CSV table of C-alpha atoms in Angstrom, one decimal:
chain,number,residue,atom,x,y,z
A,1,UNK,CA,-6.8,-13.4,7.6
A,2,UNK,CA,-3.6,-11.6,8.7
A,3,UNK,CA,-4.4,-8.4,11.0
A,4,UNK,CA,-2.3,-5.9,11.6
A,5,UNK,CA,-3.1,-2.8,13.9
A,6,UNK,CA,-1.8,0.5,14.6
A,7,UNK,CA,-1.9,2.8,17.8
A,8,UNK,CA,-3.1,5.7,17.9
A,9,UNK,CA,-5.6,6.0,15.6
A,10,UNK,CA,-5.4,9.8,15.4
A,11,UNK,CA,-2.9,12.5,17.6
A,12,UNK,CA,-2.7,16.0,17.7
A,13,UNK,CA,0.7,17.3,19.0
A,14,UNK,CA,2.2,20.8,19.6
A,15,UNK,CA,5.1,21.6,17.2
A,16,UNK,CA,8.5,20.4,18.6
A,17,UNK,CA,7.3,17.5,20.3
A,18,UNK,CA,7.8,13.8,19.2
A,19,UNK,CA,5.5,11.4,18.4
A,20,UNK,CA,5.5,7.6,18.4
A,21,UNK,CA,3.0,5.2,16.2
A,22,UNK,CA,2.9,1.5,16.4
A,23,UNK,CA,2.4,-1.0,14.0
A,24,UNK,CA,1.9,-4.4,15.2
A,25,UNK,CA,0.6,-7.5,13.4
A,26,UNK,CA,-1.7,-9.6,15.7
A,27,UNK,CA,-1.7,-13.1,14.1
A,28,UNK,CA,1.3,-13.8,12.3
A,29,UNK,CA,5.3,-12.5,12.4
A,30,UNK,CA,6.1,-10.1,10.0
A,31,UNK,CA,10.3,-9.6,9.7
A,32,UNK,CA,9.8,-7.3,7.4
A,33,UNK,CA,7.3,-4.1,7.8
A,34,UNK,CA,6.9,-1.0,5.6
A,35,UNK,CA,5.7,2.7,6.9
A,36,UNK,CA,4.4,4.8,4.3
A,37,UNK,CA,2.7,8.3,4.3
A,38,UNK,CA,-0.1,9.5,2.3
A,39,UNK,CA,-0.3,13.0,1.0
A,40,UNK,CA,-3.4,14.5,-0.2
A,41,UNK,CA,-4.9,13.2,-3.0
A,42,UNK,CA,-1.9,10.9,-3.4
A,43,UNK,CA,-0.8,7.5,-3.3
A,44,UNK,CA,0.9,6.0,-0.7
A,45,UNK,CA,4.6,7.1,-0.5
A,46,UNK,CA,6.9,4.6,0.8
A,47,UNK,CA,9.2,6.3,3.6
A,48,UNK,CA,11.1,3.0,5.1
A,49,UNK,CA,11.3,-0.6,5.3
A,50,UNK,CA,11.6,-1.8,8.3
A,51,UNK,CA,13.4,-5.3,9.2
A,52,UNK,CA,13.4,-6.7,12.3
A,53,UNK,CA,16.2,-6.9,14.4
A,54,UNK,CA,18.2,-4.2,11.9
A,55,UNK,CA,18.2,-0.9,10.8
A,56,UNK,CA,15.5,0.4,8.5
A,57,UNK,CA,15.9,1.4,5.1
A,58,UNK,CA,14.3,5.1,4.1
A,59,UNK,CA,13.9,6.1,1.1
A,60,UNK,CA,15.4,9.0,-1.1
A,61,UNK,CA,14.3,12.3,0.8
A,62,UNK,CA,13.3,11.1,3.9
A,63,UNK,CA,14.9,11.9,7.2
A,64,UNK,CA,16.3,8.6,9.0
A,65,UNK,CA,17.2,11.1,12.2
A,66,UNK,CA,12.9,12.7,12.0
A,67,UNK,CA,11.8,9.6,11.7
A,68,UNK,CA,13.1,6.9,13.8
A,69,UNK,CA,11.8,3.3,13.2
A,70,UNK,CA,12.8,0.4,15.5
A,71,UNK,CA,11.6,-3.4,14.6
A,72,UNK,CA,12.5,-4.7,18.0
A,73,UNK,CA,10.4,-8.1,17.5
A,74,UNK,CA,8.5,-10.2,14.7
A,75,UNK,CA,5.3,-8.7,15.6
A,76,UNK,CA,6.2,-5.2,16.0
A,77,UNK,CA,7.7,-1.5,14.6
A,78,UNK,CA,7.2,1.6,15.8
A,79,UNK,CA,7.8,5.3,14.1
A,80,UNK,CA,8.7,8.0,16.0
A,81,UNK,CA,8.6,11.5,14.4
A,82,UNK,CA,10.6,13.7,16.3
A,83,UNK,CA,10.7,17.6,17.1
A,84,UNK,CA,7.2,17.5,15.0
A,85,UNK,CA,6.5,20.1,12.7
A,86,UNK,CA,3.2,21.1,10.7
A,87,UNK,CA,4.4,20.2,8.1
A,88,UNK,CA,5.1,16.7,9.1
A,89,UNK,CA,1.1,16.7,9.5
A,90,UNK,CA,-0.1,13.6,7.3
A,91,UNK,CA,-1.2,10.4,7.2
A,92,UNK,CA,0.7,7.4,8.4
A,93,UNK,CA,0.2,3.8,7.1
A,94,UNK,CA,1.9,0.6,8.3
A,95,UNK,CA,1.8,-2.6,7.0
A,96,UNK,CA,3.6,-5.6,7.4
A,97,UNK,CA,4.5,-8.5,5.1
A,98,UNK,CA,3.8,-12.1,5.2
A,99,UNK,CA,6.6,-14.6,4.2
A,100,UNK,CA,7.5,-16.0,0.6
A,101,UNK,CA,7.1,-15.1,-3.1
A,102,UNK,CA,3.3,-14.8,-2.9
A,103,UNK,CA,4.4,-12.6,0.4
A,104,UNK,CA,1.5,-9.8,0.3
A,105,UNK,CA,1.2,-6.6,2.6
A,106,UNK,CA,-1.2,-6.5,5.0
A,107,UNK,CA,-2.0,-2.9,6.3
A,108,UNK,CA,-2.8,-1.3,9.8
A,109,UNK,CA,-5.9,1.4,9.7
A,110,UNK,CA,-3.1,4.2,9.8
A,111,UNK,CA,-2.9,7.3,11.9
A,112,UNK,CA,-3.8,10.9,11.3
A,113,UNK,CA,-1.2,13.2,12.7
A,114,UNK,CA,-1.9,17.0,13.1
A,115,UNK,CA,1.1,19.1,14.6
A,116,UNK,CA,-0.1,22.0,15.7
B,1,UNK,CA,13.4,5.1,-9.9
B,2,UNK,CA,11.2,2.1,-11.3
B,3,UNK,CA,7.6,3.0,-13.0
B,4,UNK,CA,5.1,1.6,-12.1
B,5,UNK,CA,1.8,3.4,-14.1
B,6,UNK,CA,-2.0,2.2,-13.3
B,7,UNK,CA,-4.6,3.8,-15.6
B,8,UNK,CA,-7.0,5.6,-15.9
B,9,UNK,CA,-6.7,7.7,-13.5
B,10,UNK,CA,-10.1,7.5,-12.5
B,11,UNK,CA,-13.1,6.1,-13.7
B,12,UNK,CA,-17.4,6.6,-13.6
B,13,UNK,CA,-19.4,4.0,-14.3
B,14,UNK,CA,-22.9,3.2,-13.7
B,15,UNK,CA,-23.7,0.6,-11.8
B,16,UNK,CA,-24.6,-2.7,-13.3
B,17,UNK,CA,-21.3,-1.7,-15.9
B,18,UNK,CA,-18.6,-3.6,-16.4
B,19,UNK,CA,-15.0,-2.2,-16.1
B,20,UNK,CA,-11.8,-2.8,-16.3
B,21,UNK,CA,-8.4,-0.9,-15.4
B,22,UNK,CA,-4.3,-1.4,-16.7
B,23,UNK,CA,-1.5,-1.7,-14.4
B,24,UNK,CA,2.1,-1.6,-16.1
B,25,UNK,CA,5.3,-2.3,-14.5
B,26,UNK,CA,8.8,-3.2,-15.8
B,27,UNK,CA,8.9,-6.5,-17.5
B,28,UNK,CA,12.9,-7.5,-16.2
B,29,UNK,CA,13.4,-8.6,-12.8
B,30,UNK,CA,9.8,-9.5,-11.9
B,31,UNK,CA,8.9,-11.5,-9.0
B,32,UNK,CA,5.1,-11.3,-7.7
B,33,UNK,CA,2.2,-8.1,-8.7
B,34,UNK,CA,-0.2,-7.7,-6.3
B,35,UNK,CA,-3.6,-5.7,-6.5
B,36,UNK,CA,-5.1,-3.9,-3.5
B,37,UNK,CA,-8.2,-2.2,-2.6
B,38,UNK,CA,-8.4,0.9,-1.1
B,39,UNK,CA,-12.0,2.5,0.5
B,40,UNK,CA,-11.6,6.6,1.5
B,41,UNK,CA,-10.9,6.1,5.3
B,42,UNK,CA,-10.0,2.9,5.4
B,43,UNK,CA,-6.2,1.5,4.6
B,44,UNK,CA,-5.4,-1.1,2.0
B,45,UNK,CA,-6.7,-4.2,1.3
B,46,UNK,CA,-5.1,-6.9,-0.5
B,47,UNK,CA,-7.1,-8.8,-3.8
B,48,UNK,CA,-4.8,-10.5,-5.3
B,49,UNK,CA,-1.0,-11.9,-5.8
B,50,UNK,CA,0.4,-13.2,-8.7
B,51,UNK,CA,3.2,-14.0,-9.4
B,52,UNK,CA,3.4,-16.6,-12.9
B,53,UNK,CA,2.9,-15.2,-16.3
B,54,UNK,CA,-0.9,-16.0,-17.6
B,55,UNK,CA,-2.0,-16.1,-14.1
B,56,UNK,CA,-5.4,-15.0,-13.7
B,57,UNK,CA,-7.3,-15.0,-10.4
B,58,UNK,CA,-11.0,-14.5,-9.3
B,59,UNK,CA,-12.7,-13.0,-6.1
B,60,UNK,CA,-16.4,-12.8,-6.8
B,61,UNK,CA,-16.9,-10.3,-9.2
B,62,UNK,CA,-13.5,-9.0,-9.6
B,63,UNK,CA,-10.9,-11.1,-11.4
B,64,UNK,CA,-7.3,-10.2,-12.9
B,65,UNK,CA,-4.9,-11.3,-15.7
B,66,UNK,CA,-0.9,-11.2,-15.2
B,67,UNK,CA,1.1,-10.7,-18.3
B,68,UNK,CA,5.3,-10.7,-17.2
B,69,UNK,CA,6.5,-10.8,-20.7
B,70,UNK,CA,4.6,-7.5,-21.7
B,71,UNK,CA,4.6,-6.2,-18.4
B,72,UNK,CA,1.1,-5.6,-17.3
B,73,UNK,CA,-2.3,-6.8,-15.5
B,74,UNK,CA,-5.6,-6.2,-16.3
B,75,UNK,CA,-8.3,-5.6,-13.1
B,76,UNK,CA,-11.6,-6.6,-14.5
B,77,UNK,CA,-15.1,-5.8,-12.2
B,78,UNK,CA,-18.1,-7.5,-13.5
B,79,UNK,CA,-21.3,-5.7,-13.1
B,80,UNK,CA,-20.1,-2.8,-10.7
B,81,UNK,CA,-21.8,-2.1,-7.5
B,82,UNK,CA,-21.7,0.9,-5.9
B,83,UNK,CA,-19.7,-0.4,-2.8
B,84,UNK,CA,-16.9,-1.3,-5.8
B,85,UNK,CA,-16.0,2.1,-5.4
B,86,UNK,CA,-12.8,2.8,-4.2
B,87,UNK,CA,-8.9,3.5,-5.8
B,88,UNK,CA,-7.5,-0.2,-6.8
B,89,UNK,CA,-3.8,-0.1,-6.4
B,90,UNK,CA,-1.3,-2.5,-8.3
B,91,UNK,CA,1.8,-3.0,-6.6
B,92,UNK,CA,5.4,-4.8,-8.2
B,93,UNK,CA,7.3,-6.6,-6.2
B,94,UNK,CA,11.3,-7.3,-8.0
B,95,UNK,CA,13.6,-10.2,-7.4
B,96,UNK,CA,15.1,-8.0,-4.9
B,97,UNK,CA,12.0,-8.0,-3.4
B,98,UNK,CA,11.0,-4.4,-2.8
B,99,UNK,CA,7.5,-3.1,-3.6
B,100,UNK,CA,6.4,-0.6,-6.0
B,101,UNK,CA,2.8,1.0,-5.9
B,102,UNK,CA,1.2,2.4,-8.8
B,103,UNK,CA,-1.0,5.6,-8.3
B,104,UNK,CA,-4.1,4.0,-8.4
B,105,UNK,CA,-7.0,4.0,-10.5
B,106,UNK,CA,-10.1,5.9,-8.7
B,107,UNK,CA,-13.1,3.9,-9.6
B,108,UNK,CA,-16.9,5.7,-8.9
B,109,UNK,CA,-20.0,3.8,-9.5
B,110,UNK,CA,-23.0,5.6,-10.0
B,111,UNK,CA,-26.1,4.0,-8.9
């Protein structure tokens, strides 16, 4: 089955400082990849799409200039949150899609991020 | 902003119960509905895609319906375990090929 995995697992940061989380999807090329957040006791919340070798799309309300997403190849996207804040503590999900109609999204194990 | 609306919310059964649980989505502009899996600590796993009305598909114990005219699917577990526990997402996917996640539907099986 499709695998997709996303470094680090967990990282604790001071406040101000950027972080960057990779998705990457091991066994098959994904142009398009999707980074979503989870807020406690919610759903997932879509922040961007992510295409490969253009821009991403963000959703209403989220910051394109916090969170920075490059899709520099088929197989991989990174997010990097910049000048960190608590309140951008959360949980990040990636997950990247395969190809056609039946196209499904296959998700990385996410990362925990704690600004302190 | 398109709904997409999973219920119920959340849901105890005991094991050895059979369950089911509604996802509903906007009938125009359909394309594929997808259900996932989702175990606390663990990230998303897909079920099932489907994308023609009448569609039904099977994985074991778990099985769903697809309904595009009406606009909704039906997530059936036959004789719950209590490793069936977990929030079940549906997710829409529009001819413009963008993907909507319901809330979920929490699902607890009591042994």
């Amino acid at each position: 089955g499709a695998v997709v995995s996303q470094h680090p697992s967990r990282v604790i940061c001071k406040s101000g400082t950027s972080v960057k989380i990779e998705c990457r999807s091991l066994d098959f090329q994904a142009t398009t990849m999707f980074w979503y957040r989870q807020f406690p006791k919610k759903s997932l919340m879509l922040m961007a799409t992510s295409n490969e070798g253009s821009k991403a799309t963000y959703e209403q309300g989220v910051e394109k200039d916090k969170f920075l997403i490059n899709h520099a190849s088929l197989t991989l996207s990174t997010l990097t949150v910049t000048s960190a804040h608590p309140e951008d503590s959360s949980f990040y999900i990636c997950s990247a899609r395969t190809s056609g109609r039946a196209g499904t999204q296959y998700f990385g194990p996410g990362t925990r991020l704690l600004v302190l | 902003i398109l709904n997409v609306e999973q219920s119920p919310q959340s849901l105890h059964v005991q094991e050895g119960d059979s369950t089911n649980f509604t996802c509903s989505f906007p009938s125009s502009n359909f394309y594929a509905l997808h259900w996932y899996r989702w175990e606390t600590a663990k990230s998303p796993e897909a079920l099932f895609v489907m994308t023609l009305n009448g569609d039904e598909k099977k994985k074991g114990r778990i099985s769903a319906t697809l309904n595009t005219k009406e606009g909704y699917s039906y997530l059936y577990i036959k004789g719950s375990q209590p490793e069936d526990s977990a929030t079940y997402l549906c997710a829409f996917t529009n001819t413009g090929n963008q993907f909507y996640f319901g809330t979920g539907t929490s699902l607890t099986v009591i042994p």
